[in-house]
GROMACS .gro file of N, CA, C and O in nm:
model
  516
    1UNK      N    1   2.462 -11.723   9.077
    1UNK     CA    2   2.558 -11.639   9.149
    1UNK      C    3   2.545 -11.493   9.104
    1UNK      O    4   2.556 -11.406   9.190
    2UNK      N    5   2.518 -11.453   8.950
    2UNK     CA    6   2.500 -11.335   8.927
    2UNK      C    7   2.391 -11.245   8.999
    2UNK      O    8   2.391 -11.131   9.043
    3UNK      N    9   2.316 -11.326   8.992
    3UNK     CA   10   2.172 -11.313   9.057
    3UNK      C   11   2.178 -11.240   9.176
    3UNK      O   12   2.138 -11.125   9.196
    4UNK      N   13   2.239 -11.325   9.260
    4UNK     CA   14   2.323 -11.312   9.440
    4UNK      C   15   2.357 -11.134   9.399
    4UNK      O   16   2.292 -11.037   9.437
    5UNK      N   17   2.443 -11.134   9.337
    5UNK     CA   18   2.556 -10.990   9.294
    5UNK      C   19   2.462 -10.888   9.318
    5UNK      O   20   2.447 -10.808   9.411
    6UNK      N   21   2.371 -10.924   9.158
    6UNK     CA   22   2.295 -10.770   9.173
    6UNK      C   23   2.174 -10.781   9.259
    6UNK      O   24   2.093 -10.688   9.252
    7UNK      N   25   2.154 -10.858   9.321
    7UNK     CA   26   2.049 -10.824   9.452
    7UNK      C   27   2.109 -10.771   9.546
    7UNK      O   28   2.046 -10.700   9.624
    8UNK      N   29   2.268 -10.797   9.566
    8UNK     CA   30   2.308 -10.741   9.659
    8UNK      C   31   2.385 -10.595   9.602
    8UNK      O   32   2.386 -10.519   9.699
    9UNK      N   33   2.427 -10.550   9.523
    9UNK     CA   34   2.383 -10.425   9.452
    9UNK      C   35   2.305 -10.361   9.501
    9UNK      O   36   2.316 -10.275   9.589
   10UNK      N   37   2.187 -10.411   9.426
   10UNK     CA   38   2.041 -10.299   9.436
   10UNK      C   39   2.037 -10.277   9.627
   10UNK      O   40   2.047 -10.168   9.682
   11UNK      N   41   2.023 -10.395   9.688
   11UNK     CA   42   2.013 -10.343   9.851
   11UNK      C   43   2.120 -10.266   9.905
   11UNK      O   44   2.113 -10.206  10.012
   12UNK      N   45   2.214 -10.267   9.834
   12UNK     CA   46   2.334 -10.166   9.889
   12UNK      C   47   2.279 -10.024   9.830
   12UNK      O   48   2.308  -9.934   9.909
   13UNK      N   49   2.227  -9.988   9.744
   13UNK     CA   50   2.163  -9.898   9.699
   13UNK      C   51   2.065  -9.800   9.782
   13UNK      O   52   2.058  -9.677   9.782
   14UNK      N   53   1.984  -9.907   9.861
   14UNK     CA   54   1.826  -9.873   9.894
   14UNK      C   55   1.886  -9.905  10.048
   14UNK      O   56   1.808  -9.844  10.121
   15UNK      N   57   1.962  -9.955  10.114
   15UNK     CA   58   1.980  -9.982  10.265
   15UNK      C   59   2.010  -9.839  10.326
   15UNK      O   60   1.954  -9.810  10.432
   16UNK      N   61   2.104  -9.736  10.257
   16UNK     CA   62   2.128  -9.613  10.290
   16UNK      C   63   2.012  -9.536  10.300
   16UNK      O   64   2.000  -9.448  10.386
   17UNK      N   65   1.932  -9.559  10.224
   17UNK     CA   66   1.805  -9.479  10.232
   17UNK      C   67   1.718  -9.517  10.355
   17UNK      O   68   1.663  -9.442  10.435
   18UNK      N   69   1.720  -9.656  10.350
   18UNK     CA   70   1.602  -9.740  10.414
   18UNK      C   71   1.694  -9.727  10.594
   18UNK      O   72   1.639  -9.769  10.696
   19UNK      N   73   1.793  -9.680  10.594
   19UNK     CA   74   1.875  -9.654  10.723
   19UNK      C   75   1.823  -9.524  10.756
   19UNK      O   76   1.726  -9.522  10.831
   20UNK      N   77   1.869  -9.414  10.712
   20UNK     CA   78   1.830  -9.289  10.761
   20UNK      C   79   1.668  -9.249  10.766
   20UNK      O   80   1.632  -9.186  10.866
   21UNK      N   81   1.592  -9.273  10.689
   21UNK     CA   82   1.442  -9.311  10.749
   21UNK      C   83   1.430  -9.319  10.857
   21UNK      O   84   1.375  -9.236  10.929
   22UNK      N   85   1.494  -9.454  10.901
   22UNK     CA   86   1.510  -9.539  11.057
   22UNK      C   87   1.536  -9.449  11.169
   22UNK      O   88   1.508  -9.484  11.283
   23UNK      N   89   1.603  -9.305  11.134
   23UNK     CA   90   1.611  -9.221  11.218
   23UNK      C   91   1.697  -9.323  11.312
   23UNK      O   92   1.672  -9.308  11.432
   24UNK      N   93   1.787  -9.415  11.285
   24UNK     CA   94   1.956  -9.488  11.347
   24UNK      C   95   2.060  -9.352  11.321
   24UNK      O   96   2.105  -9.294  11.222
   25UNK      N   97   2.070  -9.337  11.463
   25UNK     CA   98   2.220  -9.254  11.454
   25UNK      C   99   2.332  -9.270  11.342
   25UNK      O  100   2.368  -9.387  11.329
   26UNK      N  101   2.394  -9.181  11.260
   26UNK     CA  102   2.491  -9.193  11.168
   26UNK      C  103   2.651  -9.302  11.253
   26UNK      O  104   2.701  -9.407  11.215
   27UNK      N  105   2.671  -9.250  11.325
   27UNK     CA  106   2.752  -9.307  11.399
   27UNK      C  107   2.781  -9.296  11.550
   27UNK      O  108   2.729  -9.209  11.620
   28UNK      N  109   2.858  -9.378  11.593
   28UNK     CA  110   2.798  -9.400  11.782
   28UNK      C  111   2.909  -9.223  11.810
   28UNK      O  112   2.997  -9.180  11.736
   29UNK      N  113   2.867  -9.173  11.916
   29UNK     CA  114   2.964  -9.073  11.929
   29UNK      C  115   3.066  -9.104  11.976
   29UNK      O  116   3.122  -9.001  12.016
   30UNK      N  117   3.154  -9.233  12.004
   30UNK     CA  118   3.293  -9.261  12.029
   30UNK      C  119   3.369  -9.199  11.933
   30UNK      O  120   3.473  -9.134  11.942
   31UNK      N  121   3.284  -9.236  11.818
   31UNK     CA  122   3.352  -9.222  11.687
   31UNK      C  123   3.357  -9.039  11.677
   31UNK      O  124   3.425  -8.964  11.607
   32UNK      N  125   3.307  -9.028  11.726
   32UNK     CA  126   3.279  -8.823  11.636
   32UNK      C  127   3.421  -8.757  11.743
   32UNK      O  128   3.478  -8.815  11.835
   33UNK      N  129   3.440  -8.643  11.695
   33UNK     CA  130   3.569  -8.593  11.775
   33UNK      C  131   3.509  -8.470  11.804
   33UNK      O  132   3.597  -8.387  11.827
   34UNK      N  133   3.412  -8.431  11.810
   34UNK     CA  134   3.298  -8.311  11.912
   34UNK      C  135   3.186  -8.350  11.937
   34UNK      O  136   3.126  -8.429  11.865
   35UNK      N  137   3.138  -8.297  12.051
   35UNK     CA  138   2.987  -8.235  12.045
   35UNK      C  139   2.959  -8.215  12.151
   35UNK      O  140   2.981  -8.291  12.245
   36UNK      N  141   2.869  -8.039  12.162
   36UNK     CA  142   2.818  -7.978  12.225
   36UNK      C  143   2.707  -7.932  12.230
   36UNK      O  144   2.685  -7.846  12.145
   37UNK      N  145   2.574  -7.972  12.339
   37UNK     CA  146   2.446  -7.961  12.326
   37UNK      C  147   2.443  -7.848  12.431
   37UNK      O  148   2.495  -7.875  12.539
   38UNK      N  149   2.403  -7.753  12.420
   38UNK     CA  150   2.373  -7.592  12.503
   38UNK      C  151   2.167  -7.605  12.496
   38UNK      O  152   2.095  -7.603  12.396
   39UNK      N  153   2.134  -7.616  12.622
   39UNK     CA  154   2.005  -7.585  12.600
   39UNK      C  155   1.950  -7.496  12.705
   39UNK      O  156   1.933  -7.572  12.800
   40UNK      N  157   1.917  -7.388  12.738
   40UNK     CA  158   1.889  -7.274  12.796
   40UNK      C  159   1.726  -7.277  12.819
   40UNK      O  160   1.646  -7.241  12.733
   41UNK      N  161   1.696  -7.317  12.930
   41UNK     CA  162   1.558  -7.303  12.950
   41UNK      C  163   1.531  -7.237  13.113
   41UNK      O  164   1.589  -7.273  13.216
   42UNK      N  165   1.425  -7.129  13.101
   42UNK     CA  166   1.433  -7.049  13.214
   42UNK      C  167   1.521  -6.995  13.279
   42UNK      O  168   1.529  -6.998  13.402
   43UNK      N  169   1.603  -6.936  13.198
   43UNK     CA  170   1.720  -6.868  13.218
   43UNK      C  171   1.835  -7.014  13.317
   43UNK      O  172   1.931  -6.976  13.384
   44UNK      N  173   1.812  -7.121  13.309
   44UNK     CA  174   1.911  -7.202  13.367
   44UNK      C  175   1.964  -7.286  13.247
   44UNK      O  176   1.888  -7.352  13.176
   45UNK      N  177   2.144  -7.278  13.223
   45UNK     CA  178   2.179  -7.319  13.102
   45UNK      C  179   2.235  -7.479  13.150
   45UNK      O  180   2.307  -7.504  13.246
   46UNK      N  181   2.161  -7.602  13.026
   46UNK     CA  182   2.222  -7.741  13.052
   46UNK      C  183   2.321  -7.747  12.913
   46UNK      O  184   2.296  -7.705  12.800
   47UNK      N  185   2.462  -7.826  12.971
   47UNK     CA  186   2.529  -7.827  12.853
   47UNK      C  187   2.618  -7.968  12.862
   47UNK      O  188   2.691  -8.001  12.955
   48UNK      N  189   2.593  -8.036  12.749
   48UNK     CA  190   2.683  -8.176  12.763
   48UNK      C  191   2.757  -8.155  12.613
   48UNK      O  192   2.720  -8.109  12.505
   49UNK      N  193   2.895  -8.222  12.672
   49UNK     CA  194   3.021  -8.184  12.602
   49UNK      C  195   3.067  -8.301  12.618
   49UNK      O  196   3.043  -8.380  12.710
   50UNK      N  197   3.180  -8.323  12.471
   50UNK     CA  198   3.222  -8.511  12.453
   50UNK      C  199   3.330  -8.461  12.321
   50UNK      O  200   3.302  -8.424  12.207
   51UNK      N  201   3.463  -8.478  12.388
   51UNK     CA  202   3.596  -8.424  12.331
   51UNK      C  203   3.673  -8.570  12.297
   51UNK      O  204   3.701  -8.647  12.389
   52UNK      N  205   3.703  -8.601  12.166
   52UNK     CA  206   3.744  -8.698  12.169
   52UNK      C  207   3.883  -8.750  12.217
   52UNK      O  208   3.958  -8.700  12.133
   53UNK      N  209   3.942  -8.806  12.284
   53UNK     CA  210   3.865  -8.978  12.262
   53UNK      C  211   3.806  -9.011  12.412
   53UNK      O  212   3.752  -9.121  12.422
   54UNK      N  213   3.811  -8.927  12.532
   54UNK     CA  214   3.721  -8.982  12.651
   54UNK      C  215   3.737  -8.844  12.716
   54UNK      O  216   3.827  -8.845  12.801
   55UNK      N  217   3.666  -8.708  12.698
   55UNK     CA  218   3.625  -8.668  12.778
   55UNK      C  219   3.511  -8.601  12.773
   55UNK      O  220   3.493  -8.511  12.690
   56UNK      N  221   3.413  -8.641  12.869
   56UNK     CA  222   3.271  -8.600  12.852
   56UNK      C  223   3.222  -8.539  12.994
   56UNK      O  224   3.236  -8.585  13.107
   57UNK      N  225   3.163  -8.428  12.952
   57UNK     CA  226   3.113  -8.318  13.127
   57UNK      C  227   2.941  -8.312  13.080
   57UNK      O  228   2.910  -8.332  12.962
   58UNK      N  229   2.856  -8.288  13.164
   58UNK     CA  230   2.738  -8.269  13.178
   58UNK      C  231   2.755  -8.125  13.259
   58UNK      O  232   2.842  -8.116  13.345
   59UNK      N  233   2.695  -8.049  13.236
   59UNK     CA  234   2.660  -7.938  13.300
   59UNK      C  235   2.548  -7.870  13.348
   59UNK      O  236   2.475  -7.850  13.252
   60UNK      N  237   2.495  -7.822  13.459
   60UNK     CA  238   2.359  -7.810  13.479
   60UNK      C  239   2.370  -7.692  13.575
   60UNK      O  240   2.383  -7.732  13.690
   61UNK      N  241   2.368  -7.543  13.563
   61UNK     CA  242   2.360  -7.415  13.680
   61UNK      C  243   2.477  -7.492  13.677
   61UNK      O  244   2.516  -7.566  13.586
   62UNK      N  245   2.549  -7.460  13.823
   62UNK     CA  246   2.703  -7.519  13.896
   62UNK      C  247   2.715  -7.636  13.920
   62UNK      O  248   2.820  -7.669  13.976
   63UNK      N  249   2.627  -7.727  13.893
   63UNK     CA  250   2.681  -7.879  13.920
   63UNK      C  251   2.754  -7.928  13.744
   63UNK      O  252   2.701  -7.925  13.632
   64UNK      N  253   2.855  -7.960  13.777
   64UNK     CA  254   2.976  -8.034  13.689
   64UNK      C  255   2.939  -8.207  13.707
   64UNK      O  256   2.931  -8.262  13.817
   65UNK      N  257   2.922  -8.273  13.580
   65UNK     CA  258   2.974  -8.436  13.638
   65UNK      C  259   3.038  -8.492  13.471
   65UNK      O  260   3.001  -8.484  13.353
   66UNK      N  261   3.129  -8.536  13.530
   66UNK     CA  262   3.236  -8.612  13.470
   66UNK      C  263   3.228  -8.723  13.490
   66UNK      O  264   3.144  -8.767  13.569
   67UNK      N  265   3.326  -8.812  13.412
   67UNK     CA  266   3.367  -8.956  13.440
   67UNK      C  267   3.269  -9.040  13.380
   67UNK      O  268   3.215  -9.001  13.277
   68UNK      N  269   3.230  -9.186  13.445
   68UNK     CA  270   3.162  -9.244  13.361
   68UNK      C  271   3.018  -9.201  13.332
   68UNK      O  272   2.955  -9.214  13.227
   69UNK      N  273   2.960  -9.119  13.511
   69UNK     CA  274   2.809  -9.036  13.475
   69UNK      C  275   2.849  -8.979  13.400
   69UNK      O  276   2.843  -9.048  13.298
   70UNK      N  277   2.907  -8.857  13.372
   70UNK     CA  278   2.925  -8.782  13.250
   70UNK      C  279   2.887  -8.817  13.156
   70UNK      O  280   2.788  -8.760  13.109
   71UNK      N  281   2.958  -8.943  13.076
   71UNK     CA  282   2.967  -9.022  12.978
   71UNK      C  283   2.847  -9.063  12.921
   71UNK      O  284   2.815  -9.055  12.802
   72UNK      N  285   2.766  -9.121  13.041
   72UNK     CA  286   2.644  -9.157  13.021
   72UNK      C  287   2.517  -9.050  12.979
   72UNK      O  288   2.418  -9.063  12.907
   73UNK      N  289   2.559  -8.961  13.045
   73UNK     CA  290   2.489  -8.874  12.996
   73UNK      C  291   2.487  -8.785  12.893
   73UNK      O  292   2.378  -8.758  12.842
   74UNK      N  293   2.595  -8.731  12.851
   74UNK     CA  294   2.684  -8.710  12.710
   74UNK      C  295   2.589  -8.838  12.627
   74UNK      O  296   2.484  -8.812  12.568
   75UNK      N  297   2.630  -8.933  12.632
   75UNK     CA  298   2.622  -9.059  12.496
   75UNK      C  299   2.448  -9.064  12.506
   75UNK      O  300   2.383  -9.080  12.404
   76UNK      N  301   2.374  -9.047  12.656
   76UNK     CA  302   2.224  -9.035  12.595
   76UNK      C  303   2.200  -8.917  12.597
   76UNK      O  304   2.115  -8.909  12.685
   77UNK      N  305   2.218  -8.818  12.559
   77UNK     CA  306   2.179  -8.721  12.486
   77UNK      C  307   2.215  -8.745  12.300
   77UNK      O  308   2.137  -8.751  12.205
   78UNK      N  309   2.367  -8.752  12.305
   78UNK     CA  310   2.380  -8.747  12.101
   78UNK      C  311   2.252  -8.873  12.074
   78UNK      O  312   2.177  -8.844  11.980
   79UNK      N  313   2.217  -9.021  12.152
   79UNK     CA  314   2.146  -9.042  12.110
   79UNK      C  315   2.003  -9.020  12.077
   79UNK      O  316   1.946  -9.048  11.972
   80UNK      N  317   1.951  -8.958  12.195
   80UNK     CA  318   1.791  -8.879  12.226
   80UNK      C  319   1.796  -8.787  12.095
   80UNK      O  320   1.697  -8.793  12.022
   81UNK      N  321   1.877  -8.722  12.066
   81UNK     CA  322   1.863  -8.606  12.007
   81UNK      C  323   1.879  -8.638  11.806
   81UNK      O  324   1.852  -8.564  11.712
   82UNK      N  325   1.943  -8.807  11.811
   82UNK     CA  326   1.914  -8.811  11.694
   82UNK      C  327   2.032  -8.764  11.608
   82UNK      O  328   2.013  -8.755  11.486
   83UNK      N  329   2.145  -8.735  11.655
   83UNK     CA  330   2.246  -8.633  11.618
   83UNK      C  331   2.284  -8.726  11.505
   83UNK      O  332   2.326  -8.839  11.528
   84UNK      N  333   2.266  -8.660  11.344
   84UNK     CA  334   2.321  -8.697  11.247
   84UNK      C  335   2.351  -8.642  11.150
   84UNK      O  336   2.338  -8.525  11.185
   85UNK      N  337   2.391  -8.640  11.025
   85UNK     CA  338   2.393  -8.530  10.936
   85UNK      C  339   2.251  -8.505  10.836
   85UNK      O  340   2.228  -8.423  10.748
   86UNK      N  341   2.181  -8.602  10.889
   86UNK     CA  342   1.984  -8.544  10.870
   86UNK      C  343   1.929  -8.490  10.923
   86UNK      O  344   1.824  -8.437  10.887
   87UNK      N  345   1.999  -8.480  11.061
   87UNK     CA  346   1.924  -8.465  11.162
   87UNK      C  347   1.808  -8.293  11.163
   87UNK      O  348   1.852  -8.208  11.086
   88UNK      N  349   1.723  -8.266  11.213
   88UNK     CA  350   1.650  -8.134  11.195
   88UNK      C  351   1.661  -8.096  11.277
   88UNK      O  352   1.643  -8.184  11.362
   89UNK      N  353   1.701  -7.927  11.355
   89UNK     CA  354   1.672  -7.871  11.502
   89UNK      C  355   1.525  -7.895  11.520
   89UNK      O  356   1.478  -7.986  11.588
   90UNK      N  357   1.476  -7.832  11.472
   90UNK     CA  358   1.279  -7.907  11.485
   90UNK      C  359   1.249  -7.965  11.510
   90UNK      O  360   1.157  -7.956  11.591
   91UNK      N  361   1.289  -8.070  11.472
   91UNK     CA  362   1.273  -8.225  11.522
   91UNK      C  363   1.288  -8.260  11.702
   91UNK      O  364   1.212  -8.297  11.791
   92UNK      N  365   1.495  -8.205  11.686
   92UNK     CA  366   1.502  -8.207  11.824
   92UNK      C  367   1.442  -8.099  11.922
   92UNK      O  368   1.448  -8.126  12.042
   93UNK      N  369   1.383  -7.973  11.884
   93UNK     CA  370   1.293  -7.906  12.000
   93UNK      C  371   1.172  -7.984  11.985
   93UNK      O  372   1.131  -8.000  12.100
   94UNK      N  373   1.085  -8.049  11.894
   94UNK     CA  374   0.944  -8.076  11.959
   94UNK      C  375   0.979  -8.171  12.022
   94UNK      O  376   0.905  -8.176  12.120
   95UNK      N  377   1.104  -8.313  12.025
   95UNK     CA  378   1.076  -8.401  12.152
   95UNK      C  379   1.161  -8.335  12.288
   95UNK      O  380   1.167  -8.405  12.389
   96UNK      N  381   1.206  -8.244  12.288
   96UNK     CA  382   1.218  -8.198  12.421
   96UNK      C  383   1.206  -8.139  12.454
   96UNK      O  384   1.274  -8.113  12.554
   97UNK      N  385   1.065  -8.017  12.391
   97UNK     CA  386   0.902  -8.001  12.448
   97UNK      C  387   0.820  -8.076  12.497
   97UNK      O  388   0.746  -8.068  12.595
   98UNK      N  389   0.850  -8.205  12.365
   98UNK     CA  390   0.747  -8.334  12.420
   98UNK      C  391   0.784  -8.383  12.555
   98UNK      O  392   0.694  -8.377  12.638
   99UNK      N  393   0.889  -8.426  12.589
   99UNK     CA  394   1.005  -8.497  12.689
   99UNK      C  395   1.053  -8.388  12.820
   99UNK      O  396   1.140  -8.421  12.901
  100UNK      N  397   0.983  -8.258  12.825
  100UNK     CA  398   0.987  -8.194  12.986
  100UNK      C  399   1.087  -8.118  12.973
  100UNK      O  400   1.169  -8.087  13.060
  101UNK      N  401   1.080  -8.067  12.805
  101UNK     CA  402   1.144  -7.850  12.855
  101UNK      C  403   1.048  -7.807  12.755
  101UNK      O  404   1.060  -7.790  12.634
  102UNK      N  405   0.932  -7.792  12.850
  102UNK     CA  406   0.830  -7.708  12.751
  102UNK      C  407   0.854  -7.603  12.748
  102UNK      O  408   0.801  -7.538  12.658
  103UNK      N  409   0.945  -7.532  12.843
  103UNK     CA  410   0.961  -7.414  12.843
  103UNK      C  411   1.156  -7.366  12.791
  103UNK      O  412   1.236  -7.282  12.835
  104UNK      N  413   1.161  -7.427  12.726
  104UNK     CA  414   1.336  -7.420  12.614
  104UNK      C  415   1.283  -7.265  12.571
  104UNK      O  416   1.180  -7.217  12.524
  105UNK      N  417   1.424  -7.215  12.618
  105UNK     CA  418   1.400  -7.085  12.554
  105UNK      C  419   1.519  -7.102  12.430
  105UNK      O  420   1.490  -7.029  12.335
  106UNK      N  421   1.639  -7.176  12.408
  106UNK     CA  422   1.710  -7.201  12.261
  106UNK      C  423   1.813  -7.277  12.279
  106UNK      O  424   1.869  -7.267  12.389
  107UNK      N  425   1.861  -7.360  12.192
  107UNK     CA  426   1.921  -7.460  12.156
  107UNK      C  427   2.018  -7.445  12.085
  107UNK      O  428   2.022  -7.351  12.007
  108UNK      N  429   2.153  -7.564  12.100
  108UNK     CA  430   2.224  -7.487  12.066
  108UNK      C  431   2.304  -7.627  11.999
  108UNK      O  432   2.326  -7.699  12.097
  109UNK      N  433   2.357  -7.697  11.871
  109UNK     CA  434   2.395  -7.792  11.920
  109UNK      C  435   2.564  -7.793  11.790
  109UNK      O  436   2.555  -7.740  11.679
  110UNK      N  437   2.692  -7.857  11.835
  110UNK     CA  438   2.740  -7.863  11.750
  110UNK      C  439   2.824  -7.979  11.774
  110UNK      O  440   2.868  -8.023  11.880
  111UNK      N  441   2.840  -8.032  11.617
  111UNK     CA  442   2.930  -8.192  11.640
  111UNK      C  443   2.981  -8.186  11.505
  111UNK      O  444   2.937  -8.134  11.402
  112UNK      N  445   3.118  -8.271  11.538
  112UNK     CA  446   3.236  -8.266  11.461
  112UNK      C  447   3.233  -8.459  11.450
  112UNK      O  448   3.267  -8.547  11.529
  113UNK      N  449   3.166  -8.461  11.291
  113UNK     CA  450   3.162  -8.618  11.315
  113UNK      C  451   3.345  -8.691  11.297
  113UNK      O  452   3.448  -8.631  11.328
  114UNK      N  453   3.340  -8.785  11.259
  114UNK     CA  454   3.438  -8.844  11.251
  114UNK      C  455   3.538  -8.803  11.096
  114UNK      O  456   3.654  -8.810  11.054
  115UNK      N  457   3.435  -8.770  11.065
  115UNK     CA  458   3.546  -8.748  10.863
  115UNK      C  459   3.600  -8.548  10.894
  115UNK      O  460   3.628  -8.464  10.809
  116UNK      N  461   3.596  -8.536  11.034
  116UNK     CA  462   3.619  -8.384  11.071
  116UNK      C  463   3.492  -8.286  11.005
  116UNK      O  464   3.538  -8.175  10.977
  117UNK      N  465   3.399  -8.293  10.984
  117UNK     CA  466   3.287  -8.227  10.949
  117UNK      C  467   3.196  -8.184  11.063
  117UNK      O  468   3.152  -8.256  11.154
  118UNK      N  469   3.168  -8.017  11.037
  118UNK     CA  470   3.131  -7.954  11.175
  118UNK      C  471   2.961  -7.995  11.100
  118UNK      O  472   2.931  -8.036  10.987
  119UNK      N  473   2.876  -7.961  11.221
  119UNK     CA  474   2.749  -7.965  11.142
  119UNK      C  475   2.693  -7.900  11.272
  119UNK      O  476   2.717  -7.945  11.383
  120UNK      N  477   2.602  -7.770  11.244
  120UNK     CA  478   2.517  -7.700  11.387
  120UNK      C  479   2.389  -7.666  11.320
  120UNK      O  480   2.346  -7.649  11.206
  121UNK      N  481   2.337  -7.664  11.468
  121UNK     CA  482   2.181  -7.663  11.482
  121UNK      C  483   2.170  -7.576  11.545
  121UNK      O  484   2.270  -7.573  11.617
  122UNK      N  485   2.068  -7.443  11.579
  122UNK     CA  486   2.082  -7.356  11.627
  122UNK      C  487   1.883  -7.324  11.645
  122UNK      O  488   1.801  -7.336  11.554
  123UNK      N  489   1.862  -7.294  11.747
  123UNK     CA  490   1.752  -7.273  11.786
  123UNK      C  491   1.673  -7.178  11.868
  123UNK      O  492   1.735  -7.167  11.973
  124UNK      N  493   1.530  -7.079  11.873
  124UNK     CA  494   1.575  -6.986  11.983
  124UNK      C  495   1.393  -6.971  11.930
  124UNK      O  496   1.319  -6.963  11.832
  125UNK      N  497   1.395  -6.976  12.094
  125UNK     CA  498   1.219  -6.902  12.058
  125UNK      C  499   1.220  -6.812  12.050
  125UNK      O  500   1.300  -6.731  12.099
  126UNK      N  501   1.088  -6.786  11.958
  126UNK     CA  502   1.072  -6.689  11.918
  126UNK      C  503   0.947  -6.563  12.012
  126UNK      O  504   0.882  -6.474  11.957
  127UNK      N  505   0.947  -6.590  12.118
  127UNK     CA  506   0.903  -6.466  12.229
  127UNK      C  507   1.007  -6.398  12.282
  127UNK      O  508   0.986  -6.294  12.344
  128UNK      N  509   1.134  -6.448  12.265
  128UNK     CA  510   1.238  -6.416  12.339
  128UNK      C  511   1.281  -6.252  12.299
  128UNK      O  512   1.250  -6.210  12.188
  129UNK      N  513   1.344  -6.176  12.382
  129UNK     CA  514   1.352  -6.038  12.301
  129UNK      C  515   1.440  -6.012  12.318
  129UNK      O  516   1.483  -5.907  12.270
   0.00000   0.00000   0.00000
């Protein structure tokens, strides 16, 4: 039985590590009480917003969507993007260079996880003048 204990010890130890590696989201964004992704490419600004506890807008030029699209789109973005307190802006501009905004002129991102902790990412090419 001791045995049991500290094996399960030591993996409680090394699972935190061996989690964020995994690049697994810190927590689902139900849980977080912000976040706002601003991404500005070719002078047309996309922005998804998620206010807790249910309201989430997608924004794109003048089209608005709310409700459950909203939602959906809000919740796959914090996930695409990896949103955690590891997370790197770097990271998230090369996959959405990789993923069809090769042309992102800057990024913008901020989230308020659940323990009230702001955390931003901030991004901006550098041709821009």
């Amino acid at each position: 039985m001791k045995k049991l204990v500290v094996i399960g010890c030591l993996l409680s130890l090394f699972l935190p590590f061996a989690h964020h590696h995994a690049h697994a989201q810190a927590e689902p964004l139900s849980d977080s009480l912000f976040l706002k992704v601003t991404i500005v490419e070719n002078g047309v600004e996309y922005q998804w917003e998620y206010s807790n506890p249910d309201e989430y807008e997608y924004e794109h030029g003048n089209k608005i969507v709310k409700g459950d699209q909203g939602r959906r789109l809000v919740s796959k973005m914090f996930t695409y993007l990896n949103i955690s307190p590891g997370a790197e802006v770097k990271d998230m501009v090369a996959k959405l260079k990789k993923d069809g905004h090769e042309q992102i002129d800057c990024l913008d991102v901020r989230w308020i996880n659940s323990e009230e902790k702001l955390y931003t990412w901030a991004w901006k090419a550098k041709n821009e003048k």
